[in-house]
């Protein structure tokens, strides 16, 4: 499916991987709406791209529906890329005892339920569109993590949330196939996001050396290129692709 001329919504588009995706989509002719908890960051990206901003929480039905309405008014919504997420490390049982259940629930709610919330509401909008080439109505790209497959110590909540996104991919693609909507997922490895950018250069270099090849942190533009491939390649559906330089994470 071509990107040009279509409406797109990118969650977590105010920074990191989402920001790179938003720029890629705009460069390829999409009208982009940026949904981010940081309303100022969302607006800054919207101003840069000539798109629209929607400050809000992916777990909120009201916030997400407002963002979808905004995106669809800008241009018929056909592209959804979910990049919003959190990943605070915490052991199940630490020095202070068991992890508070609320902490686990928060990660699941933002990463997994938030992704599903955006998918379900966006799908309802996209399904109403007339099909374009190859009977296509739209494309959804979700963001998991290599932690879904080889999560490290302290990543039980994060790995569970990303594993859930992986698990949703095929059944969602099967369900939406009748509507001409494809669903794929990217599972990135270690990327240079704002969280890692704050680390000392030595720490970032050490992380990069763990990657077989290329031995460096991933560039968000590479993630955006993968998202572009999944959106444009009509025969890609129901797939989860690792984007990780062949890394397999050690236990810690």
GROMACS .gro file of C-alpha atoms in nm:
model
  252
    1UNK     CA    1   0.000   0.000   0.000
    2UNK     CA    2   0.131   0.341  -0.091
    3UNK     CA    3   0.196   0.585   0.192
    4UNK     CA    4   0.143   0.905  -0.003
    5UNK     CA    5  -0.183   1.085   0.051
    6UNK     CA    6  -0.305   0.875   0.340
    7UNK     CA    7  -0.371   0.976   0.698
    8UNK     CA    8  -0.144   0.824   0.963
    9UNK     CA    9  -0.134   0.820   1.340
   10UNK     CA   10   0.185   0.747   1.534
   11UNK     CA   11   0.166   0.685   1.907
   12UNK     CA   12   0.470   0.786   2.105
   13UNK     CA   13   0.558   1.002   1.807
   14UNK     CA   14   0.705   1.285   2.010
   15UNK     CA   15   1.042   1.116   2.058
   16UNK     CA   16   1.255   0.811   1.988
   17UNK     CA   17   1.132   0.541   1.751
   18UNK     CA   18   0.793   0.705   1.706
   19UNK     CA   19   0.950   1.035   1.610
   20UNK     CA   20   1.158   0.865   1.340
   21UNK     CA   21   0.848   0.690   1.206
   22UNK     CA   22   0.650   1.014   1.201
   23UNK     CA   23   0.924   1.184   0.999
   24UNK     CA   24   0.947   0.890   0.757
   25UNK     CA   25   0.574   0.893   0.695
   26UNK     CA   26   0.566   1.267   0.636
   27UNK     CA   27   0.864   1.247   0.401
   28UNK     CA   28   0.672   0.987   0.200
   29UNK     CA   29   0.362   1.201   0.167
   30UNK     CA   30   0.139   1.095   0.456
   31UNK     CA   31  -0.054   1.339   0.670
   32UNK     CA   32   0.070   1.252   1.018
   33UNK     CA   33  -0.100   1.292   1.354
   34UNK     CA   34   0.132   1.252   1.653
   35UNK     CA   35  -0.019   1.109   1.972
   36UNK     CA   36   0.203   1.144   2.276
   37UNK     CA   37   0.164   1.190   2.651
   38UNK     CA   38   0.400   1.485   2.615
   39UNK     CA   39   0.167   1.732   2.445
   40UNK     CA   40   0.449   1.983   2.382
   41UNK     CA   41   0.662   1.720   2.208
   42UNK     CA   42   0.364   1.612   2.000
   43UNK     CA   43   0.295   1.970   1.894
   44UNK     CA   44   0.660   2.032   1.808
   45UNK     CA   45   0.662   1.729   1.579
   46UNK     CA   46   0.330   1.826   1.423
   47UNK     CA   47   0.466   2.173   1.350
   48UNK     CA   48   0.780   2.027   1.195
   49UNK     CA   49   0.587   1.783   0.975
   50UNK     CA   50   0.288   1.996   0.886
   51UNK     CA   51   0.065   1.748   1.061
   52UNK     CA   52  -0.152   1.744   1.371
   53UNK     CA   53  -0.085   1.687   1.740
   54UNK     CA   54  -0.285   1.499   1.997
   55UNK     CA   55  -0.162   1.506   2.353
   56UNK     CA   56  -0.300   1.208   2.538
   57UNK     CA   57  -0.271   0.863   2.689
   58UNK     CA   58  -0.298   0.547   2.478
   59UNK     CA   59  -0.487   0.377   2.761
   60UNK     CA   60  -0.764   0.639   2.748
   61UNK     CA   61  -1.051   0.566   2.513
   62UNK     CA   62  -1.139   0.935   2.502
   63UNK     CA   63  -0.784   1.049   2.424
   64UNK     CA   64  -0.732   0.787   2.154
   65UNK     CA   65  -1.068   0.848   1.988
   66UNK     CA   66  -0.998   1.221   1.980
   67UNK     CA   67  -0.660   1.154   1.817
   68UNK     CA   68  -0.817   0.923   1.558
   69UNK     CA   69  -1.083   1.181   1.474
   70UNK     CA   70  -0.811   1.442   1.436
   71UNK     CA   71  -0.607   1.215   1.209
   72UNK     CA   72  -0.904   1.118   0.994
   73UNK     CA   73  -1.002   1.483   0.948
   74UNK     CA   74  -0.652   1.566   0.827
   75UNK     CA   75  -0.660   1.286   0.565
   76UNK     CA   76  -0.847   0.953   0.547
   77UNK     CA   77  -0.685   0.737   0.814
   78UNK     CA   78  -0.523   0.420   0.679
   79UNK     CA   79  -0.189   0.390   0.863
   80UNK     CA   80  -0.136   0.323   1.235
   81UNK     CA   81   0.204   0.278   1.399
   82UNK     CA   82   0.210   0.204   1.772
   83UNK     CA   83   0.537   0.311   1.935
   84UNK     CA   84   0.418   0.431   2.276
   85UNK     CA   85   0.552   0.228   2.563
   86UNK     CA   86   0.734   0.218   2.895
   87UNK     CA   87   0.988  -0.027   3.035
   88UNK     CA   88   1.100   0.039   3.392
   89UNK     CA   89   1.316  -0.253   3.512
   90UNK     CA   90   1.210  -0.419   3.835
   91UNK     CA   91   1.264  -0.764   3.981
   92UNK     CA   92   0.968  -0.976   4.092
   93UNK     CA   93   1.123  -0.990   4.438
   94UNK     CA   94   1.374  -0.723   4.528
   95UNK     CA   95   1.544  -0.601   4.843
   96UNK     CA   96   1.220  -0.446   4.963
   97UNK     CA   97   1.010  -0.756   4.893
   98UNK     CA   98   0.773  -0.848   4.610
   99UNK     CA   99   0.719  -0.608   4.325
  100UNK     CA  100   0.404  -0.404   4.392
  101UNK     CA  101   0.132  -0.551   4.174
  102UNK     CA  102   0.037  -0.202   4.061
  103UNK     CA  103   0.379  -0.163   3.897
  104UNK     CA  104   0.325  -0.476   3.688
  105UNK     CA  105  -0.026  -0.366   3.597
  106UNK     CA  106   0.096  -0.024   3.483
  107UNK     CA  107   0.343  -0.170   3.233
  108UNK     CA  108   0.084  -0.413   3.098
  109UNK     CA  109  -0.173  -0.138   3.075
  110UNK     CA  110   0.044   0.108   2.883
  111UNK     CA  111   0.228  -0.133   2.653
  112UNK     CA  112  -0.025  -0.407   2.583
  113UNK     CA  113  -0.368  -0.264   2.660
  114UNK     CA  114  -0.266   0.072   2.515
  115UNK     CA  115  -0.164  -0.093   2.189
  116UNK     CA  116  -0.489  -0.288   2.173
  117UNK     CA  117  -0.692   0.022   2.256
  118UNK     CA  118  -0.542   0.212   1.962
  119UNK     CA  119  -0.582  -0.087   1.730
  120UNK     CA  120  -0.949  -0.144   1.805
  121UNK     CA  121  -1.054   0.220   1.775
  122UNK     CA  122  -0.843   0.287   1.466
  123UNK     CA  123  -0.971  -0.028   1.298
  124UNK     CA  124  -1.331   0.085   1.341
  125UNK     CA  125  -1.239   0.403   1.154
  126UNK     CA  126  -1.033   0.236   0.881
  127UNK     CA  127  -1.293  -0.032   0.808
  128UNK     CA  128  -1.536   0.235   0.689
  129UNK     CA  129  -1.300   0.345   0.411
  130UNK     CA  130  -1.332   0.240   0.050
  131UNK     CA  131  -1.053   0.002  -0.051
  132UNK     CA  132  -0.760   0.120  -0.260
  133UNK     CA  133  -0.519  -0.091  -0.468
  134UNK     CA  134  -0.522  -0.468  -0.403
  135UNK     CA  135  -0.842  -0.426  -0.198
  136UNK     CA  136  -0.638  -0.262   0.080
  137UNK     CA  137  -0.791  -0.041   0.344
  138UNK     CA  138  -0.502   0.007   0.581
  139UNK     CA  139  -0.195  -0.115   0.765
  140UNK     CA  140  -0.108  -0.139   1.134
  141UNK     CA  141   0.246  -0.174   1.268
  142UNK     CA  142   0.297  -0.248   1.637
  143UNK     CA  143   0.614  -0.234   1.844
  144UNK     CA  144   0.719  -0.527   2.058
  145UNK     CA  145   1.078  -0.596   2.168
  146UNK     CA  146   1.336  -0.873   2.164
  147UNK     CA  147   1.248  -0.892   2.534
  148UNK     CA  148   0.934  -1.075   2.422
  149UNK     CA  149   1.163  -1.367   2.335
  150UNK     CA  150   1.472  -1.334   2.556
  151UNK     CA  151   1.383  -1.099   2.836
  152UNK     CA  152   1.640  -1.025   3.100
  153UNK     CA  153   1.625  -1.034   3.477
  154UNK     CA  154   1.411  -0.742   3.590
  155UNK     CA  155   1.200  -0.748   3.274
  156UNK     CA  156   0.913  -0.974   3.376
  157UNK     CA  157   0.653  -0.699   3.334
  158UNK     CA  158   0.810  -0.554   3.018
  159UNK     CA  159   0.859  -0.895   2.857
  160UNK     CA  160   0.504  -0.998   2.939
  161UNK     CA  161   0.365  -0.681   2.783
  162UNK     CA  162   0.572  -0.717   2.467
  163UNK     CA  163   0.501  -1.089   2.447
  164UNK     CA  164   0.134  -1.001   2.449
  165UNK     CA  165   0.183  -0.771   2.150
  166UNK     CA  166   0.360  -1.053   1.965
  167UNK     CA  167   0.075  -1.287   2.053
  168UNK     CA  168  -0.190  -1.047   1.922
  169UNK     CA  169  -0.028  -1.008   1.583
  170UNK     CA  170  -0.150  -1.318   1.399
  171UNK     CA  171  -0.506  -1.335   1.536
  172UNK     CA  172  -0.552  -0.963   1.470
  173UNK     CA  173  -0.421  -1.002   1.115
  174UNK     CA  174  -0.653  -1.297   1.056
  175UNK     CA  175  -0.955  -1.110   1.189
  176UNK     CA  176  -0.888  -0.793   0.992
  177UNK     CA  177  -0.796  -0.965   0.666
  178UNK     CA  178  -1.159  -0.962   0.559
  179UNK     CA  179  -1.145  -0.582   0.579
  180UNK     CA  180  -0.818  -0.546   0.388
  181UNK     CA  181  -0.627  -0.429   0.696
  182UNK     CA  182  -0.285  -0.582   0.762
  183UNK     CA  183  -0.119  -0.615   1.103
  184UNK     CA  184   0.254  -0.663   1.156
  185UNK     CA  185   0.492  -0.617   1.449
  186UNK     CA  186   0.854  -0.508   1.483
  187UNK     CA  187   1.056  -0.645   1.775
  188UNK     CA  188   1.353  -0.406   1.806
  189UNK     CA  189   1.674  -0.477   1.991
  190UNK     CA  190   1.891  -0.210   2.152
  191UNK     CA  191   1.818   0.124   1.988
  192UNK     CA  192   1.947   0.473   2.054
  193UNK     CA  193   1.637   0.623   2.211
  194UNK     CA  194   1.620   0.915   2.455
  195UNK     CA  195   1.646   0.667   2.744
  196UNK     CA  196   1.977   0.526   2.620
  197UNK     CA  197   2.101   0.859   2.488
  198UNK     CA  198   2.134   0.975   2.848
  199UNK     CA  199   2.391   0.704   2.921
  200UNK     CA  200   2.764   0.778   2.914
  201UNK     CA  201   2.937   0.708   2.583
  202UNK     CA  202   3.128   0.416   2.738
  203UNK     CA  203   2.803   0.251   2.846
  204UNK     CA  204   2.648   0.293   2.502
  205UNK     CA  205   2.961   0.154   2.340
  206UNK     CA  206   2.950  -0.145   2.573
  207UNK     CA  207   2.587  -0.214   2.481
  208UNK     CA  208   2.670  -0.183   2.112
  209UNK     CA  209   2.948  -0.442   2.140
  210UNK     CA  210   2.689  -0.698   2.251
  211UNK     CA  211   2.534  -0.683   1.904
  212UNK     CA  212   2.696  -0.932   1.660
  213UNK     CA  213   2.668  -0.707   1.355
  214UNK     CA  214   2.662  -0.419   1.317
  215UNK     CA  215   2.814  -0.381   1.665
  216UNK     CA  216   2.637  -0.062   1.766
  217UNK     CA  217   2.304   0.066   1.889
  218UNK     CA  218   2.025   0.069   1.635
  219UNK     CA  219   1.940   0.397   1.467
  220UNK     CA  220   1.572   0.500   1.495
  221UNK     CA  221   1.578   0.569   1.120
  222UNK     CA  222   1.641   0.196   1.068
  223UNK     CA  223   1.329   0.119   1.268
  224UNK     CA  224   1.137   0.367   1.054
  225UNK     CA  225   1.264   0.196   0.739
  226UNK     CA  226   1.134  -0.136   0.870
  227UNK     CA  227   0.796   0.020   0.938
  228UNK     CA  228   0.794   0.162   0.584
  229UNK     CA  229   0.861  -0.185   0.443
  230UNK     CA  230   0.576  -0.336   0.643
  231UNK     CA  231   0.332  -0.065   0.538
  232UNK     CA  232   0.422  -0.074   0.170
  233UNK     CA  233   0.470  -0.448   0.119
  234UNK     CA  234   0.122  -0.582   0.072
  235UNK     CA  235   0.215  -0.948   0.116
  236UNK     CA  236   0.359  -0.887   0.462
  237UNK     CA  237   0.082  -0.972   0.705
  238UNK     CA  238   0.062  -1.133   1.047
  239UNK     CA  239   0.440  -1.126   1.091
  240UNK     CA  240   0.676  -1.034   1.374
  241UNK     CA  241   1.023  -0.931   1.259
  242UNK     CA  242   1.322  -0.895   1.487
  243UNK     CA  243   1.529  -0.586   1.415
  244UNK     CA  244   1.827  -0.646   1.639
  245UNK     CA  245   2.160  -0.709   1.461
  246UNK     CA  246   2.129  -1.079   1.557
  247UNK     CA  247   2.156  -1.010   1.930
  248UNK     CA  248   2.023  -1.263   2.179
  249UNK     CA  249   2.001  -1.099   2.518
  250UNK     CA  250   2.192  -1.250   2.810
  251UNK     CA  251   2.008  -1.314   3.139
  252UNK     CA  252   2.140  -0.984   3.274
   0.00000   0.00000   0.00000
